Amino acid sequence: MSMNNASNVFLDPNANRFQVNIINEDHDNNETTQEDVGSDPPHYEETSFTDETHNRLRISYRPGKRELHDNFRQNGEKPEASLHPYDTHSKMYYLQTFGHNTMDPVPKIDYYRNTGSVSGNKLNRPSLLEIHEQLAKNIAVSTGSVERVANGESSAGDETAASKEEENKTGFVKFGWVKGVLVRCMLNIWGVMLFIRLSWIVGQAGIGLGIIVIALSVVVTTLTGISMSAICTNGVVRGGGAYYLISRSLGPEFGGSIGLIFAFANAVAVAMYVVGFAETVVELLKESDTLMVDECNDIRIIGTITVVCLLGISVAGMEWEAKAQVILLIVLLVAIVNFFIGTVIPTNTEKKARGFFNYQASIFAENFGPDFRSGEGFFSVFAIFFPAATGILAGANISGDLKDPQSAIPQGTMLAILITAIVYIAVAICAASCVVRDATGNVNDTIVPGMSCNGSSACGLGYDFSRCASQPCDYGLMNNFQVMSMVSGFGPLITAGIFSATLSSALASLVSAPKVFQALCKDNVYKGLEFFAKGYGKNNEPIRGYVLTFAIAMAFILIAELNTIAPIISNFFLASYALINFSCFHASYAKSPGWRPAFRYYNMWVSLFGALLCCGVMFVINWWAALITYAIELFLYIYVTYKKPEVNWGSSTQALYFVNALDSALALTTVEDHVKNFRPQCLALTGAPMVRPALLDITHAFTKNNGLCICCEVYTGPRKLCVKEMNSGMEKKQAWLTKNKRKAFYAAVAADSFRDGVKSLLQASGLGRMKPNTLVIGFKKDWRSAPATQVENYVGIIHDAFDFELGVIIIRISQGFDISQVLQVQEELEKLEQERLALEATIKENDFEEGKRGICGFFKKASTLNISKHETKESTINTIQSMHVGEFNQRLLEASTQFKKKQGKGTIDIWWLFDDGGLTILIPYILTIRKKWKNCKLRIFTGGKVNRIEEEKLVMASLLSKFRIKFADINIICDINIKPNKESWKFFEEMIEPYRLHESCKDMTTAEKLKRETPWKITDAELEAFKEKSYRQVRLNELLQEHSRAANLIVLSLPVARKGAVSDYLYMAWLEILSKNLPPVLMVRGNHKNVLTFYS
């Protein structure tokens, strides 16, 4: 590239860094090389990420492609939409990045958007599979997927694109930080308290403590503002204000509880501010003696009219509401300036009699200290003032209507806190420097020569207000709430300021409550509130929420009494502040990599201090209101926790769960295993958990709340298909476990063989000390018909488990565990039902249309009905057949749920024949402490000698007593080692006959050849060597049939086959004959390490 070209490129603001080149695979390589040499290398310009929706990839065209592009331009279509990433014949399209044609996309903000993003379309980058696997040349791709490769967009974003297009048509009204946050916060913070209570507060507390009262309130709001700024700048903020911030940080439990409280508090605050306005109007009516009915009813009438007017402004749209707020702010500012001007205007005789003397050092000195009266104290005065400092969430509450909430909320809120704090302090100091605490209002109370005075500052200024000490006076800081009107240059402006402050706060609350409530309803945290989630108009106005807020406000306006409800509102707001501070602390403490706020001026411990301070202030203001607030919040928290809404917001609570789990796992690794803390940690080979539910149920019975349970599945076959199937099913199967309340994990591996997969699971499953110590598998019922490799793998798994020092539990039930056939039938039935419903809907739809077309329509209709009847008949036949299959498998389905049911009174028979460390006795004991098995008693069976039956019983009873295991009975079996009866032995011989080699009947050469060809067969030598052991297995089955046929469950010592000595088929024959025709059997063998102890 020449320098001239380069300069042009960098100057071009619309140029983009990357190009899409159309690469024709049929193109001659030489021609391509020459063309590439002659052309400039790709341009690399800076790309702006501020407006991603306008950045499109520039396309460079091969000869002959320009005309195609021009045609698209003439038709008004985007050229990108016509490109296919794969052409089914010969062409393939790639993204040219850094001069190299590849599907790898460059970093782009649209890849990181949520699906429902309103600020831009979510784009999907090529998957790792598409980049990693060999590029297929014959893949047909739909038109909508073009930009997924070229631009990173996908058809999945169509819905988002449609919503965005609608937004562009209608146009959202978005506010900047001044009109959207600063103005609202200032109006909400400056309330009636500024005009009619601040003078009284500074009179009670004095200038010194008055400033401390204001400063303490400002500290609370500033700390909350800092925490809110940190949370707001940690990602995109949507509508919902405090609810959104808290729910996305602490999760739906905290967010849902505080969101409802906060929305309700804002709704009631509307009533509070409107009643404040109405009271002022009624005072004016009272002065002019023009009351309509009486004071209380006049407040109701004026309040109702006012809230209806405010509702009209709100429903008219955010634009009108914002304009009204600006007008009210101007009035408020004029009123404040009017006060300051009044302090320097020379006073007159009437105002002096009322205690106003302009700025006087003596008055400042006298009013600097506190003078608490009528039982007031520092905290009671603070409680009265603090509601004047609230309102910092006014801007955050309309976060969805801000252009850039991330910068607007911190900037506007913090500046509003600063400005309002300065004004509060300035007004307090000015008022206390000009007005004495007590004044009579009588112009004749002047000092004449020779008269003694009480030495107050008023005495030095020529007035004697000493009689205020013995009788009440109506003027001065302590007695007159209209001090600001008296001091101001023009009194009616202060009244206008009071009107402005009350109406602006009411308007802000009337807008905030529905917005917060709408966001809460959209998240569906509380079922049944979706009705209020719907928005109307270009600004998605929550009209239904406005009506609800209006109804709540009206209810409280009719009460016309603020003193009861005001403390609760303040406490609701403070609870929100406390949780915002705690959210910031919690997110920092969780140390999640996702916690990266752009606002850096925060500290986690300062946020925690802010949270505690808010909680303390709640009790200072009103302890019973604080208790009510906490009780309501706790109730809502428990409700949301119980309902468990299906949302995942990546909250800091989730991050802390992970951190705590990780810390616990690491701490556990430093603790040595102790036999007292042994618990079964089971690796259950269930396959997909829903396919063998009974195997999972019985395993879950002795691991629930007690030990680890991992449901494992091994995928075998072509690796690519296996991995794809495995990855796609992981979340679904774990979700099934969660939905069915199974406290277990799901793990899967892809391997060349089943045994290799299980071997990997045995070695790698678990974490630290939380590793499996017991393998649980179902009995291979089809071992006689299965291929020899499957039997070899099955027995090999048992050998591998013993090699890795795991215990083994083999479970057998009469019907088997696999219900995949039943699931398949159910799936087919559901599919047939869906097809039937769809067919009926189609017929009904066509009936009306075809009925209008006369004779032709009649014949068409007849033929359609004919076909539909035929199809319906076929589907009915299929359904009947499927139903028949379902009835056939009914017993299998019942067997699969047998361990979910509560077991009736009965026994668990434990045949503890060999000491394996105690696992054989521990598993049934754990079962008896479960609710479903608690009615079952333990019966112990063990081997012994005929002449020592009682002694053996005492020894076993003593051992079990030391282990503190209760039992119902002990049976000593003395005839285990006698030969089984002929019928049983004959059945065993017939069972193993197909798998015998019979080498003794053949010559040496033939026998050796057969051994090489079928090494898995049972030799005569092997059968003879293990004849006694075979006798024992057959005899044990006879004893089990005799003693335990009626047991609810049999737990039996698992025989161990020596590697290389006992063939797979002989071992399977032992297991088969041992557990045949019995109730559910658990064949258990521990790893011969103690799992029980009698030491304390």
mmCIF file of C-alpha atoms in Angstrom, residues 833-983:
data_model
loop_
_atom_site.group_PDB
_atom_site.id
_atom_site.type_symbol
_atom_site.label_atom_id
_atom_site.label_comp_id
_atom_site.label_asym_id
_atom_site.label_seq_id
_atom_site.Cartn_x
_atom_site.Cartn_y
_atom_site.Cartn_z
ATOM 1 C CA GLU A 833 -50.885 -36.747 20.170
ATOM 2 C CA GLN A 834 -49.254 -33.584 18.855
ATOM 3 C CA GLU A 835 -49.730 -34.780 15.266
ATOM 4 C CA ARG A 836 -53.389 -35.604 15.960
ATOM 5 C CA LEU A 837 -54.059 -32.171 17.459
ATOM 6 C CA ALA A 838 -52.269 -30.465 14.568
ATOM 7 C CA LEU A 839 -54.303 -32.501 12.055
ATOM 8 C CA GLU A 840 -57.590 -31.639 13.756
ATOM 9 C CA ALA A 841 -56.657 -27.964 13.799
ATOM 10 C CA THR A 842 -55.818 -28.078 10.064
ATOM 11 C CA ILE A 843 -59.102 -29.797 9.189
ATOM 12 C CA LYS A 844 -61.132 -27.251 11.171
ATOM 13 C CA GLU A 845 -59.247 -24.393 9.542
ATOM 14 C CA ASN A 846 -59.808 -25.754 6.026
ATOM 15 C CA ASP A 847 -63.476 -26.640 6.598
ATOM 16 C CA PHE A 848 -64.593 -23.032 6.617
ATOM 17 C CA GLU A 849 -62.528 -21.922 3.610
ATOM 18 C CA GLU A 850 -63.338 -24.918 1.379
ATOM 19 C CA GLY A 851 -67.033 -24.750 2.270
ATOM 20 C CA LYS A 852 -67.279 -21.442 0.403
ATOM 21 C CA ARG A 853 -66.147 -22.741 -2.986
ATOM 22 C CA GLY A 854 -69.345 -24.404 -4.231
ATOM 23 C CA ILE A 855 -69.300 -27.816 -5.948
ATOM 24 C CA CYS A 856 -65.500 -27.883 -6.338
ATOM 25 C CA GLY A 857 -65.120 -26.906 -2.759
ATOM 26 C CA PHE A 858 -67.517 -29.671 -1.746
ATOM 27 C CA PHE A 859 -65.510 -32.383 -3.597
ATOM 28 C CA LYS A 860 -62.221 -31.052 -2.277
ATOM 29 C CA LYS A 861 -63.649 -31.040 1.185
ATOM 30 C CA ALA A 862 -64.878 -34.623 0.754
ATOM 31 C CA SER A 863 -61.471 -35.810 -0.452
ATOM 32 C CA THR A 864 -59.758 -33.980 2.402
ATOM 33 C CA LEU A 865 -62.050 -35.598 4.922
ATOM 34 C CA ASN A 866 -61.404 -38.971 3.277
ATOM 35 C CA ILE A 867 -57.663 -38.545 3.559
ATOM 36 C CA SER A 868 -57.899 -37.197 7.072
ATOM 37 C CA LYS A 869 -60.068 -40.139 8.131
ATOM 38 C CA HIS A 870 -57.545 -42.533 6.639
ATOM 39 C CA GLU A 871 -54.665 -40.748 8.395
ATOM 40 C CA THR A 872 -56.609 -40.564 11.644
ATOM 41 C CA LYS A 873 -57.339 -44.279 11.372
ATOM 42 C CA GLU A 874 -53.659 -45.056 10.841
ATOM 43 C CA SER A 875 -52.627 -42.836 13.718
ATOM 44 C CA THR A 876 -55.283 -44.515 15.901
ATOM 45 C CA ILE A 877 -53.886 -47.942 15.021
ATOM 46 C CA ASN A 878 -50.386 -46.736 15.843
ATOM 47 C CA THR A 879 -51.646 -45.271 19.095
ATOM 48 C CA ILE A 880 -53.334 -48.561 20.013
ATOM 49 C CA GLN A 881 -50.140 -50.443 19.218
ATOM 50 C CA SER A 882 -48.129 -47.982 21.277
ATOM 51 C CA MET A 883 -50.623 -48.319 24.113
ATOM 52 C CA HIS A 884 -50.222 -52.082 23.933
ATOM 53 C CA VAL A 885 -46.455 -51.716 24.194
ATOM 54 C CA GLY A 886 -46.981 -49.336 27.137
ATOM 55 C CA GLU A 887 -49.180 -51.927 28.931
ATOM 56 C CA PHE A 888 -46.608 -54.585 28.206
ATOM 57 C CA ASN A 889 -43.962 -52.485 29.937
ATOM 58 C CA GLN A 890 -46.174 -51.469 32.845
ATOM 59 C CA ARG A 891 -44.382 -53.816 35.224
ATOM 60 C CA LEU A 892 -41.041 -52.365 34.164
ATOM 61 C CA LEU A 893 -42.346 -48.870 34.821
ATOM 62 C CA GLU A 894 -43.631 -49.869 38.265
ATOM 63 C CA ALA A 895 -40.311 -51.519 39.077
ATOM 64 C CA SER A 896 -38.476 -48.326 38.138
ATOM 65 C CA THR A 897 -40.353 -46.396 40.830
ATOM 66 C CA GLN A 898 -40.232 -49.000 43.604
ATOM 67 C CA PHE A 899 -37.503 -47.184 45.579
ATOM 68 C CA LYS A 900 -39.390 -43.864 45.439
ATOM 69 C CA LYS A 901 -42.243 -45.334 47.470
ATOM 70 C CA LYS A 902 -42.293 -45.551 51.228
ATOM 71 C CA GLN A 903 -41.374 -49.100 52.241
ATOM 72 C CA GLY A 904 -43.883 -50.793 54.510
ATOM 73 C CA LYS A 905 -43.064 -52.735 57.627
ATOM 74 C CA GLY A 906 -40.595 -55.465 56.774
ATOM 75 C CA THR A 907 -36.934 -56.369 56.949
ATOM 76 C CA ILE A 908 -33.631 -55.613 55.343
ATOM 77 C CA ASP A 909 -31.728 -58.889 55.429
ATOM 78 C CA ILE A 910 -27.957 -58.471 55.681
ATOM 79 C CA TRP A 911 -25.909 -61.517 54.716
ATOM 80 C CA TRP A 912 -22.591 -60.360 56.164
ATOM 81 C CA LEU A 913 -20.514 -63.323 55.157
ATOM 82 C CA PHE A 914 -17.119 -61.674 54.744
ATOM 83 C CA ASP A 915 -15.565 -58.754 56.593
ATOM 84 C CA ASP A 916 -14.937 -56.011 54.028
ATOM 85 C CA GLY A 917 -14.340 -53.148 56.468
ATOM 86 C CA GLY A 918 -17.995 -52.706 57.364
ATOM 87 C CA LEU A 919 -19.501 -51.272 54.153
ATOM 88 C CA THR A 920 -21.911 -54.230 53.924
ATOM 89 C CA ILE A 921 -23.427 -53.281 57.298
ATOM 90 C CA LEU A 922 -23.121 -49.471 56.944
ATOM 91 C CA ILE A 923 -25.180 -49.161 53.734
ATOM 92 C CA PRO A 924 -28.331 -50.819 55.160
ATOM 93 C CA TYR A 925 -27.949 -48.873 58.417
ATOM 94 C CA ILE A 926 -27.977 -45.579 56.455
ATOM 95 C CA LEU A 927 -31.097 -46.771 54.628
ATOM 96 C CA THR A 928 -32.951 -47.346 57.933
ATOM 97 C CA ILE A 929 -32.441 -43.735 58.997
ATOM 98 C CA ARG A 930 -34.202 -42.530 55.826
ATOM 99 C CA LYS A 931 -37.901 -41.710 55.943
ATOM 100 C CA LYS A 932 -38.819 -44.247 53.252
ATOM 101 C CA TRP A 933 -37.006 -47.147 54.948
ATOM 102 C CA LYS A 934 -37.436 -46.345 58.653
ATOM 103 C CA ASN A 935 -40.112 -49.025 59.133
ATOM 104 C CA CYS A 936 -37.717 -51.770 58.050
ATOM 105 C CA LYS A 937 -35.787 -53.739 60.681
ATOM 106 C CA LEU A 938 -32.298 -55.143 60.181
ATOM 107 C CA ARG A 939 -31.811 -58.913 60.270
ATOM 108 C CA ILE A 940 -28.239 -60.154 60.301
ATOM 109 C CA PHE A 941 -27.163 -63.456 58.713
ATOM 110 C CA THR A 942 -23.610 -64.728 59.039
ATOM 111 C CA GLY A 943 -21.751 -68.007 58.820
ATOM 112 C CA GLY A 944 -20.736 -70.099 61.822
ATOM 113 C CA LYS A 945 -20.215 -73.546 63.264
ATOM 114 C CA VAL A 946 -22.989 -75.826 64.436
ATOM 115 C CA ASN A 947 -21.509 -76.295 67.880
ATOM 116 C CA ARG A 948 -20.937 -72.568 68.451
ATOM 117 C CA ILE A 949 -24.214 -70.984 67.368
ATOM 118 C CA GLU A 950 -24.962 -69.134 70.634
ATOM 119 C CA GLU A 951 -21.375 -67.966 71.061
ATOM 120 C CA GLU A 952 -21.324 -66.681 67.461
ATOM 121 C CA LYS A 953 -24.602 -64.813 68.090
ATOM 122 C CA LEU A 954 -23.186 -63.160 71.198
ATOM 123 C CA VAL A 955 -20.008 -62.156 69.383
ATOM 124 C CA MET A 956 -21.948 -60.602 66.495
ATOM 125 C CA ALA A 957 -24.415 -58.890 68.873
ATOM 126 C CA SER A 958 -21.518 -57.450 70.857
ATOM 127 C CA LEU A 959 -19.837 -56.192 67.678
ATOM 128 C CA LEU A 960 -23.026 -54.510 66.399
ATOM 129 C CA SER A 961 -23.712 -52.989 69.814
ATOM 130 C CA LYS A 962 -20.245 -51.463 69.859
ATOM 131 C CA PHE A 963 -20.931 -50.056 66.404
ATOM 132 C CA ARG A 964 -24.254 -48.717 67.851
ATOM 133 C CA ILE A 965 -26.253 -50.385 65.081
ATOM 134 C CA LYS A 966 -29.716 -51.597 66.088
ATOM 135 C CA PHE A 967 -30.862 -54.973 64.805
ATOM 136 C CA ALA A 968 -33.979 -57.102 65.113
ATOM 137 C CA ASP A 969 -32.429 -60.563 64.872
ATOM 138 C CA ILE A 970 -29.172 -62.439 64.292
ATOM 139 C CA ASN A 971 -29.097 -65.758 62.405
ATOM 140 C CA ILE A 972 -26.060 -68.013 62.315
ATOM 141 C CA ILE A 973 -26.009 -70.098 59.111
ATOM 142 C CA CYS A 974 -24.097 -73.323 59.669
ATOM 143 C CA ASP A 975 -24.727 -75.200 56.434
ATOM 144 C CA ILE A 976 -23.302 -72.783 53.874
ATOM 145 C CA ASN A 977 -20.527 -75.141 52.800
ATOM 146 C CA ILE A 978 -22.627 -78.249 52.161
ATOM 147 C CA LYS A 979 -23.383 -79.235 48.579
ATOM 148 C CA PRO A 980 -26.476 -77.722 46.950
ATOM 149 C CA ASN A 981 -29.305 -79.989 45.866
ATOM 150 C CA LYS A 982 -29.089 -81.657 42.469
ATOM 151 C CA GLU A 983 -31.746 -79.512 40.767
#
